[in-house]
Short mmCIF file of C-alpha atoms and ligand atoms in Angstrom, two decimals:
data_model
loop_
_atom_site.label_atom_id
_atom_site.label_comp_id
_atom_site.label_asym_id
_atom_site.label_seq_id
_atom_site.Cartn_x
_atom_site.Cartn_y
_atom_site.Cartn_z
CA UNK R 1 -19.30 -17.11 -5.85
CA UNK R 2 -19.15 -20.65 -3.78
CA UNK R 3 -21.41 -20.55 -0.41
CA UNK R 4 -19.67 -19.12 3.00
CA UNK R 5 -20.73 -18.50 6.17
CA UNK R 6 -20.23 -14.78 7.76
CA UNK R 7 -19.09 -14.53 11.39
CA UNK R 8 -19.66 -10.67 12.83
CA UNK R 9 -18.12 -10.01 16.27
CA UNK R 10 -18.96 -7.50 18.03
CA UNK R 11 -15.55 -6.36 19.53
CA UNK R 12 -11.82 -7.03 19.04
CA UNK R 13 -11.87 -9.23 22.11
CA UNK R 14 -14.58 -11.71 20.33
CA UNK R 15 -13.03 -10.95 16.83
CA UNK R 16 -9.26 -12.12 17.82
CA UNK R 17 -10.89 -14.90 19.88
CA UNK R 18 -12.83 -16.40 16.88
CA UNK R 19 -9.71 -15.87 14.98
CA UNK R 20 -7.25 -18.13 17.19
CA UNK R 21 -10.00 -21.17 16.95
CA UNK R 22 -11.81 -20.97 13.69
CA UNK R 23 -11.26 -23.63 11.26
CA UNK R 24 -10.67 -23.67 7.90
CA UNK R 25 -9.97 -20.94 5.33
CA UNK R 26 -11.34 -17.23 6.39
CA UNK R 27 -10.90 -14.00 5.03
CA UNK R 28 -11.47 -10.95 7.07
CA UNK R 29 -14.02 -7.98 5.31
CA UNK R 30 -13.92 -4.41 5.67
CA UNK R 31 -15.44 -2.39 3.46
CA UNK R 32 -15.17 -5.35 0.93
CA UNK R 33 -14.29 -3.33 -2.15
CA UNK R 34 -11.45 -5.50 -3.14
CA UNK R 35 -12.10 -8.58 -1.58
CA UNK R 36 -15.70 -8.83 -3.64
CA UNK R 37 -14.19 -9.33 -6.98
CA UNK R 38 -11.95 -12.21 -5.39
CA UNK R 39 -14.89 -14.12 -4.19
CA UNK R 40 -16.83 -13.16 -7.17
CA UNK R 41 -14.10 -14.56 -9.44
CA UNK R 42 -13.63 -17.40 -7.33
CA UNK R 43 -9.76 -16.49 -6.64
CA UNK R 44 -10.38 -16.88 -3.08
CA UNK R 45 -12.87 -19.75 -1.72
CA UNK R 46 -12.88 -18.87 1.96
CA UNK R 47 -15.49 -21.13 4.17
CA UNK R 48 -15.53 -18.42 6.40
CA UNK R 49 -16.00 -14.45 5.88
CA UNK R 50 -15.46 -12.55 8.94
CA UNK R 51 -16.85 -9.04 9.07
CA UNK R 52 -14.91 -6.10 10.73
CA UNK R 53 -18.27 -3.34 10.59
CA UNK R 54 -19.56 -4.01 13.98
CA UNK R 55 -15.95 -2.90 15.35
CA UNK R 56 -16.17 0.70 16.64
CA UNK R 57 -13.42 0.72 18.10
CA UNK R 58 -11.40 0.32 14.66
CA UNK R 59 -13.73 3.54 13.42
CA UNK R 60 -11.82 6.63 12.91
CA UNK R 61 -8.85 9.35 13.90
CA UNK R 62 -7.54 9.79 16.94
CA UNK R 63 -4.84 12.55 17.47
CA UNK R 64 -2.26 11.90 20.27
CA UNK R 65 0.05 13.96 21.72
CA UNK R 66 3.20 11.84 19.60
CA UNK R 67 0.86 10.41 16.86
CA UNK R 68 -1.88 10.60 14.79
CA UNK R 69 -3.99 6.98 15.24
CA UNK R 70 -6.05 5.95 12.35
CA UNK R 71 -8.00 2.87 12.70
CA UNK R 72 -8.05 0.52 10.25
CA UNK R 73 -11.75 0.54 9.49
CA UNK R 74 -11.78 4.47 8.59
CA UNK R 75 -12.50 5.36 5.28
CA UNK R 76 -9.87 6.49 2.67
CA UNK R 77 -12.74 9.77 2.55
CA UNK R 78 -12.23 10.53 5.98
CA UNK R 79 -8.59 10.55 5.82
CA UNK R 80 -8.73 12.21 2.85
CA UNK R 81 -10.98 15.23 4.43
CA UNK R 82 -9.46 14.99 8.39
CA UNK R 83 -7.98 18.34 8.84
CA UNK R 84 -5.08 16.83 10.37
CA UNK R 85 -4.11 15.21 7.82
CA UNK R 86 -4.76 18.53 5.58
CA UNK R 87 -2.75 20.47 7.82
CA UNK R 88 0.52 17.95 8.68
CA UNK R 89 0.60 15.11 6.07
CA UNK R 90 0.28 16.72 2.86
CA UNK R 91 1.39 14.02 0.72
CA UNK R 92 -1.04 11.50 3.05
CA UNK R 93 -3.74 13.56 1.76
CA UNK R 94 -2.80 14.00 -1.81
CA UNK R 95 -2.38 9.81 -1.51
CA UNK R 96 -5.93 9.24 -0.53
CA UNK R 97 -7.37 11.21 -3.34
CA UNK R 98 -5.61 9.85 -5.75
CA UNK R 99 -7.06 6.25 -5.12
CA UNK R 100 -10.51 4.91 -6.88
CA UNK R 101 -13.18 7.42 -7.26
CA UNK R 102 -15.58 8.84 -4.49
CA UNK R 103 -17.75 5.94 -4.08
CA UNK R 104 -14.71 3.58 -3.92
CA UNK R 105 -13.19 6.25 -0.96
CA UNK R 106 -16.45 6.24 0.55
CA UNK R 107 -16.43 2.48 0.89
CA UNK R 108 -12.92 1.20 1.14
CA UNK R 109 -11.10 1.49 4.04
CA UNK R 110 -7.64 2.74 5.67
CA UNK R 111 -6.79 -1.34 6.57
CA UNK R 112 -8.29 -3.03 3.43
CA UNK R 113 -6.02 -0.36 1.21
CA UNK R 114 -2.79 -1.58 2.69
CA UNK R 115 -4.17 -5.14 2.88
CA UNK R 116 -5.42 -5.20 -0.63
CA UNK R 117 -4.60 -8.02 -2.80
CA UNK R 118 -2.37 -7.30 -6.19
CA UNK R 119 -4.12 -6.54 -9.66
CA UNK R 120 -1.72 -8.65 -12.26
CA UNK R 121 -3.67 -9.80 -14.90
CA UNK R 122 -3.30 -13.12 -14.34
CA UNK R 123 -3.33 -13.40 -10.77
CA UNK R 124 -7.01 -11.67 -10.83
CA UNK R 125 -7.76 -14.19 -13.87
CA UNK R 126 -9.20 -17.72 -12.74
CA UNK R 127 -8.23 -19.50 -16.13
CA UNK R 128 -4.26 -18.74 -15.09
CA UNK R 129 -2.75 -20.46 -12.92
CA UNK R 130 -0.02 -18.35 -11.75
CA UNK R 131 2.94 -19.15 -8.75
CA UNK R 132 0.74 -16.67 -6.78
CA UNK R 133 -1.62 -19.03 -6.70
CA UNK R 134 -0.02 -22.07 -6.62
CA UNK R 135 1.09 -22.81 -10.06
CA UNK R 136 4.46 -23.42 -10.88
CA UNK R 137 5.02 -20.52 -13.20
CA UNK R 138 5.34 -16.70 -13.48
CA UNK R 139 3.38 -16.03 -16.74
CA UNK R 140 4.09 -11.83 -17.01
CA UNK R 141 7.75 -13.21 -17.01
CA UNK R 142 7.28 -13.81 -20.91
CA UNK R 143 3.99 -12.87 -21.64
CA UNK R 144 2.25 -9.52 -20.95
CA UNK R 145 4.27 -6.98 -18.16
CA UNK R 146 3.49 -3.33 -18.70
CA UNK R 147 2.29 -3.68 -15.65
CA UNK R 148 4.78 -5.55 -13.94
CA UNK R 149 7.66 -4.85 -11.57
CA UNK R 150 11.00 -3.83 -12.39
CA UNK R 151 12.32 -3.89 -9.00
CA UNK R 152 12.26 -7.19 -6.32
CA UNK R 153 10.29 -9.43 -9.17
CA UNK R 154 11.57 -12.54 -10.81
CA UNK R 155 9.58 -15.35 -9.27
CA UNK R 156 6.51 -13.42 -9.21
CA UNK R 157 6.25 -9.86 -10.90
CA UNK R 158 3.20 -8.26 -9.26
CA UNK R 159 3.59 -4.65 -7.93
CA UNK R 160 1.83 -3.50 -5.05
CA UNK R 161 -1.37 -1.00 -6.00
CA UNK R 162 -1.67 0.50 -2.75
CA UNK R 163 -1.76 4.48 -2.64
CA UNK R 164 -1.46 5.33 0.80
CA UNK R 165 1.02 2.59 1.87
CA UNK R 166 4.41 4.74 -0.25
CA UNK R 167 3.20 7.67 1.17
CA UNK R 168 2.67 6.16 5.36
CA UNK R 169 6.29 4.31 4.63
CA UNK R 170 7.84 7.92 3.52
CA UNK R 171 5.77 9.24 7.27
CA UNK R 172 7.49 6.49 8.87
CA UNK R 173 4.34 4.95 9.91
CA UNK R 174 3.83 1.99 12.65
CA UNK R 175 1.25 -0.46 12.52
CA UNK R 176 -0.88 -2.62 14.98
CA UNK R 177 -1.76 -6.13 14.59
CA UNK R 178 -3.84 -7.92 17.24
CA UNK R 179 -4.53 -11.41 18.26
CA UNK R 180 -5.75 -13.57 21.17
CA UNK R 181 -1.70 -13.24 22.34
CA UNK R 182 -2.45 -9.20 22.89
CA UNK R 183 -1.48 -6.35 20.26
CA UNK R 184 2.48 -5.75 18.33
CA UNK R 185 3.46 -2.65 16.49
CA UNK R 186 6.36 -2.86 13.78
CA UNK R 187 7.08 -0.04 10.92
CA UNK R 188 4.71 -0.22 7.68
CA UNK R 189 8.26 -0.42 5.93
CA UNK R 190 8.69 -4.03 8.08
CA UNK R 191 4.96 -5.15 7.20
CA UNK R 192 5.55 -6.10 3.74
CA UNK R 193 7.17 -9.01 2.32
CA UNK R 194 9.08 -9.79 -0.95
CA UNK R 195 7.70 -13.19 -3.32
CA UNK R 196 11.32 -14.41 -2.48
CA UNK R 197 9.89 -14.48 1.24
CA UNK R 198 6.47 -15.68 0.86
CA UNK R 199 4.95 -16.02 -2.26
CA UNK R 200 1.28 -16.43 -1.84
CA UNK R 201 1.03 -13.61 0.18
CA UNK R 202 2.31 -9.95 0.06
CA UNK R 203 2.35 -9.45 4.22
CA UNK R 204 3.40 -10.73 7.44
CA UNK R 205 -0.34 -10.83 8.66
CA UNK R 206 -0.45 -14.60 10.32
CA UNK R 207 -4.39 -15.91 10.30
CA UNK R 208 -5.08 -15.47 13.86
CA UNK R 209 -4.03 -11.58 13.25
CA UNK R 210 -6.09 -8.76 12.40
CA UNK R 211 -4.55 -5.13 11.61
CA UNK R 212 -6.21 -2.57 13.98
CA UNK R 213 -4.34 0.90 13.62
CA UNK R 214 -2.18 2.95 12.02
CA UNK R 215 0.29 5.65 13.58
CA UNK R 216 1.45 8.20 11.94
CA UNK R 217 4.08 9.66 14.25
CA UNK R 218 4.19 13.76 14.80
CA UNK R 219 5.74 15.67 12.00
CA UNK R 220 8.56 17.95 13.25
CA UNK R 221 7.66 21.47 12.12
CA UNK R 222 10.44 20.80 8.63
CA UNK R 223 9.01 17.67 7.44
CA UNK R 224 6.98 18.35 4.16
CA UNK R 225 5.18 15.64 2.08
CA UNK R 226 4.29 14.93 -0.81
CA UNK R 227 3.09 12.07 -3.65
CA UNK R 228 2.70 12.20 -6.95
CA UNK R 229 1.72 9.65 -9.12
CA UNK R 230 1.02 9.01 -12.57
CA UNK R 231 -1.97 6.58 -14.18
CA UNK R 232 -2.75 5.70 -17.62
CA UNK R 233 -6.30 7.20 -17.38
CA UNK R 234 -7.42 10.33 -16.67
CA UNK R 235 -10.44 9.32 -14.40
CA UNK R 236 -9.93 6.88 -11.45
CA UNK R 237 -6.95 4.58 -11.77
CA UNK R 238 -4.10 2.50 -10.16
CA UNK R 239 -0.61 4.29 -10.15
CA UNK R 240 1.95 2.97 -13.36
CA UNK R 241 4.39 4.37 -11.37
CA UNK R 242 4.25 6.50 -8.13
CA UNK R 243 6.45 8.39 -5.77
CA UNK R 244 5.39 9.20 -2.21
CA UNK R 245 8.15 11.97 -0.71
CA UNK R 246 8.91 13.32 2.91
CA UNK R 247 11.75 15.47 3.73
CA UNK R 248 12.65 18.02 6.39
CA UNK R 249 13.16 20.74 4.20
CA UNK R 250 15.60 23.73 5.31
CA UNK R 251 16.40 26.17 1.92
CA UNK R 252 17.21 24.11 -0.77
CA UNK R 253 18.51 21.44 1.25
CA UNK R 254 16.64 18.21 2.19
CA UNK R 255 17.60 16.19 5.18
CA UNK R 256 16.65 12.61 6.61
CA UNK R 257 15.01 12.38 3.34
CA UNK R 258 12.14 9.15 2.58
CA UNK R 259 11.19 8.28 -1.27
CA UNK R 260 9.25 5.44 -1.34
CA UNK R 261 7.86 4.37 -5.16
CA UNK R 262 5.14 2.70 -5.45
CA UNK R 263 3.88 0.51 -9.12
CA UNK R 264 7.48 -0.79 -9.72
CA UNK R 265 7.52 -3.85 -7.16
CA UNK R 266 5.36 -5.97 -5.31
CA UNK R 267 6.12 -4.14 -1.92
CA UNK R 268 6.73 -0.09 -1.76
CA UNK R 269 9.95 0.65 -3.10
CA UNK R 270 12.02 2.98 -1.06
CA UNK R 271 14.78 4.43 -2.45
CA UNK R 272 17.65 5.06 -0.45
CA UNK R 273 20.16 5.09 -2.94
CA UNK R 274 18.67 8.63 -4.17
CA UNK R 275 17.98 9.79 -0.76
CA UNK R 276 21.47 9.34 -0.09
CA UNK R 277 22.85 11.23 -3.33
CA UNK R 278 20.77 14.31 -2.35
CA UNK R 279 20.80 14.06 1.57
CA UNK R 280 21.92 17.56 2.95
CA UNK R 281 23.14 19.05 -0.71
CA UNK R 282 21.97 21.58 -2.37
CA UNK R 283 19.39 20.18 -4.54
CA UNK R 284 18.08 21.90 -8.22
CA UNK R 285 15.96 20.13 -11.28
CA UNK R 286 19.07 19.13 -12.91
CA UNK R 287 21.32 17.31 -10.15
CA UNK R 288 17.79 15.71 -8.91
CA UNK R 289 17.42 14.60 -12.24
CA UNK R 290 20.81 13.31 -12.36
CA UNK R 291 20.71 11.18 -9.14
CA UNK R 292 17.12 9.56 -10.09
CA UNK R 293 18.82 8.31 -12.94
CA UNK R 294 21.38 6.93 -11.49
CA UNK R 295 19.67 5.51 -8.48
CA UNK R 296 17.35 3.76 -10.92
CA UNK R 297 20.19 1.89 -13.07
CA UNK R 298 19.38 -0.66 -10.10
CA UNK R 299 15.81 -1.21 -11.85
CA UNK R 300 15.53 -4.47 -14.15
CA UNK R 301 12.10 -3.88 -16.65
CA UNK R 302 10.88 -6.64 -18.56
CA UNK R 303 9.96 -6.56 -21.63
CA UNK R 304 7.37 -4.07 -21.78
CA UNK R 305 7.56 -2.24 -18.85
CA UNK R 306 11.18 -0.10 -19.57
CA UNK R 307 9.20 2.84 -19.95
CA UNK R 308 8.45 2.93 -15.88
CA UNK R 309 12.77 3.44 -15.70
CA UNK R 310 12.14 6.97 -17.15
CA UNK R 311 8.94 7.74 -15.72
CA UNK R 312 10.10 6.79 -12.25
CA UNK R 313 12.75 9.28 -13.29
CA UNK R 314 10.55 12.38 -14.00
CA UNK R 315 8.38 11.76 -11.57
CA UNK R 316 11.47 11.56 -8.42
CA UNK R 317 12.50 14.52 -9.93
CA UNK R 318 8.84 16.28 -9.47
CA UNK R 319 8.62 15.11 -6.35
CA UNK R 320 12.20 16.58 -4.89
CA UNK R 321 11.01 19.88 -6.31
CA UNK R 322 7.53 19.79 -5.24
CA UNK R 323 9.40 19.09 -1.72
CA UNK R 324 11.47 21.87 -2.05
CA UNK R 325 9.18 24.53 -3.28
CA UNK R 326 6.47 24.10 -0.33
C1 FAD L 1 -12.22 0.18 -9.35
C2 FAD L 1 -11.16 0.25 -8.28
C3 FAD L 1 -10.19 1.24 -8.34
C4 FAD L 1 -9.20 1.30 -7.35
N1 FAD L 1 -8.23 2.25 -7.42
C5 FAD L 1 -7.27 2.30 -6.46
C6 FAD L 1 -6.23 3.28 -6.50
O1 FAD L 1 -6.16 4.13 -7.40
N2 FAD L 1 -5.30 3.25 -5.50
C7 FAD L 1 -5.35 2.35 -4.48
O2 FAD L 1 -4.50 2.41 -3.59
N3 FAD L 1 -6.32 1.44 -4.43
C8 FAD L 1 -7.27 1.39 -5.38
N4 FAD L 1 -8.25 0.45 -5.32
C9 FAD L 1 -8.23 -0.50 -4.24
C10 FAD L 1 -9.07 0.01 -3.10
O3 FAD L 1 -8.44 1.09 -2.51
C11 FAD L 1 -9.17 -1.12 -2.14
O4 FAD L 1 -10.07 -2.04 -2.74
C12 FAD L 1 -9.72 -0.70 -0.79
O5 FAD L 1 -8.90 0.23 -0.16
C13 FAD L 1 -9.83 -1.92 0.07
O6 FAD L 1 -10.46 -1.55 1.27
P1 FAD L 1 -11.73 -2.37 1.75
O7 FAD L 1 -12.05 -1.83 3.08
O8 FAD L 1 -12.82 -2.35 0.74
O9 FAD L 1 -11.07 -3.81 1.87
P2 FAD L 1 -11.69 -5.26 1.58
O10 FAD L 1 -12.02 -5.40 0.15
O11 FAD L 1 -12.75 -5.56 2.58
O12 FAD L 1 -10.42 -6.12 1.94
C14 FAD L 1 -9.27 -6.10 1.12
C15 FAD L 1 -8.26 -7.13 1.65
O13 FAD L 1 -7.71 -6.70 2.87
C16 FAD L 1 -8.01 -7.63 3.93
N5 FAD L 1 -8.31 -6.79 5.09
C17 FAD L 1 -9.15 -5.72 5.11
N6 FAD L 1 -9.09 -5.10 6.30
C18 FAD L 1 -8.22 -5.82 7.06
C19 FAD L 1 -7.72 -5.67 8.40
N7 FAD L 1 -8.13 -4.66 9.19
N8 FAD L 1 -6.84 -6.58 8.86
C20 FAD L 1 -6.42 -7.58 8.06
N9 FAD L 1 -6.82 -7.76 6.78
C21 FAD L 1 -7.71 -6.89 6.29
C22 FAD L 1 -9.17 -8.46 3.42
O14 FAD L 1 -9.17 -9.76 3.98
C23 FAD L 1 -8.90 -8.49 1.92
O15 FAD L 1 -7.94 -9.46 1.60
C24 FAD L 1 -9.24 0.37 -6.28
C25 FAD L 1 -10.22 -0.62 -6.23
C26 FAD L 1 -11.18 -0.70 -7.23
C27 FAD L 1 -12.22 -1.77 -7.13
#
């Protein structure tokens, strides 16, 4: 790990103020569970580490009258174990359990989670030098993608390993960024960018920004959640492929429904192709199954990654059901 120095303001106002002058490269910390391997590994070389933990006012959940508010420096446990999130945001909750193990929960945070950097092999590797950082070449395109995308790849084939950001996208969450110009909220959905749009990073986040809150806006007493997701391991693990699912559910009918996959592209995949082939129909197993199929003909695996076509299948089809039978 190369020598930095570590800046620690005290408040937002100091923080977004040291942001808007600061020279040279900085990253910001949070609970640094993903950003210590990067410096470890020497992926990132920042001259300047700026840590969020003397921010309270980026601590914890706040519940509003339209909107839950969870700032960014809360813990994935504490979401996990807020009884509002229990009691409206089912698939929120089954999200945040899913991801790491205890300690990691304990540790990483709500805003490091949906700012978390991508886990391809050879992005995370220092001896490849891949497009993502700089290089002029792709190398899962030919080499090894089991991991890889097989949706919105082709220059670069990372997916995105966040947990909770499917699962706030199918909530319709907002998000707020701040700087020394004053605070902006756009849609989770907006927040994420394509390697067609920017390659060397996976967000809109400018360097004088910081992202402060998330809002999760009131359920209306139909919507039901949920996520399911499906890892190699048994014990703690990134999702192959994921589906986070919300749905105003009346009978056996789903309306305004949100499927958002995550593990098949390097931003949360929603899926409005199969929302709109079982939008206000009578759903069962079979037609479910029938429309994930053919929603996912869009999908375009490499080489060794065909196999997330038919899991991405199963699992859309568990999650319409696990919609419907709540
Ligand atoms: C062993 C292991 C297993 C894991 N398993 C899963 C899993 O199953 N599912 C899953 O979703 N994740 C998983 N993760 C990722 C983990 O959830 C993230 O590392 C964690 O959420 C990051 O939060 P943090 O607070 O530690 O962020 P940090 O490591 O401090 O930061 C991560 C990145 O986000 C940026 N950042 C952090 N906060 C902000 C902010 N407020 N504004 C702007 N930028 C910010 C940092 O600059 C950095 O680039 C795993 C990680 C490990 C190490």
């Amino acid at each position: 790990m190369r020598k930095f120095s570590l800046v620690q303001p005290e408040n937002l106002k100091e923080l977004v103020a040291f942001l808007a002058k600061a020279d040279g490269q900085r990253v910001i910390l949070a609970g640094g569970t993903d950003l210590f391997s990067l410096l470890k590994d020497e992926i990132l070389n920042p001259e300047i580490i700026v840590d969020l933990s003397r921010l309270k006012e980026l601590f914890g959940l706040r519940q509003e009258k339209e909107a839950l508010r969870i700032g960014a420096l809360t813990t994935i446990s504490e979401l996990a174990s807020s009884p509002i999130v229990q009691k409206n945001f089912f698939g929120l909750k089954q999200a945040a359990q899913s991801i790491g193990s205890p300690q990691l929960r304990n540790v990483g945070t709500v805003g490091g989670n949906l700012c978390q950097r991508p886990r391809c092999w050879y992005f995370r590797d220092p001896l490849f030098q891949c497009r993502k950082k700089g290089g002029s070449r792709c190398f899962a395109l030919n080499g090894r993608n089991k991991y890889h995308a097989i949706f919105g790849g082709g220059i670069c084939n990372i997916v995105h390993p966040s947990d909770l950001a499917p699962s706030l996208i199918s909530l319709e969450a907002k998000i707020k960024i701040a700087s020394k110009d004053g605070e902006k909220e756009m849609l989770l959905a907006d927040f994420f960018t394509l390697p067609s749009v920017s390659l060397r990073q996976e967000n809109k986040l400018q360097p004088n920004e910081v992202l402060t809150e998330v809002i999760v806006p009131k359920p209306s007493s139909h919507l039901k959640s949920t996520y399911v997701k499906f890892t190699e391991r048994g014990s703690w693990d990134f999702a192959l492929v994921s589906v986070a699912a919300a749905a105003e559910v009346q009978g056996d009918i789903l309306k305004k429904p949100k499927f958002v996959l995550g593990g098949v592209a390097p931003i949360p995949w929603r899926l409005t192709v199969f929302e709109q082939m079982i939008e206000g129909k009578k759903i069962d197993e079979k037609m479910a199954a029938a429309a994930a199929l053919e929603a996912l003909k869009e999908a375009r695996p490499l080489s060794e990654n065909a196999y997330k076509v038919d899991l991405a299948s199963v699992l859309l089809t568990r999650a319409t059901m696990s919609l419907l039978s709540r």
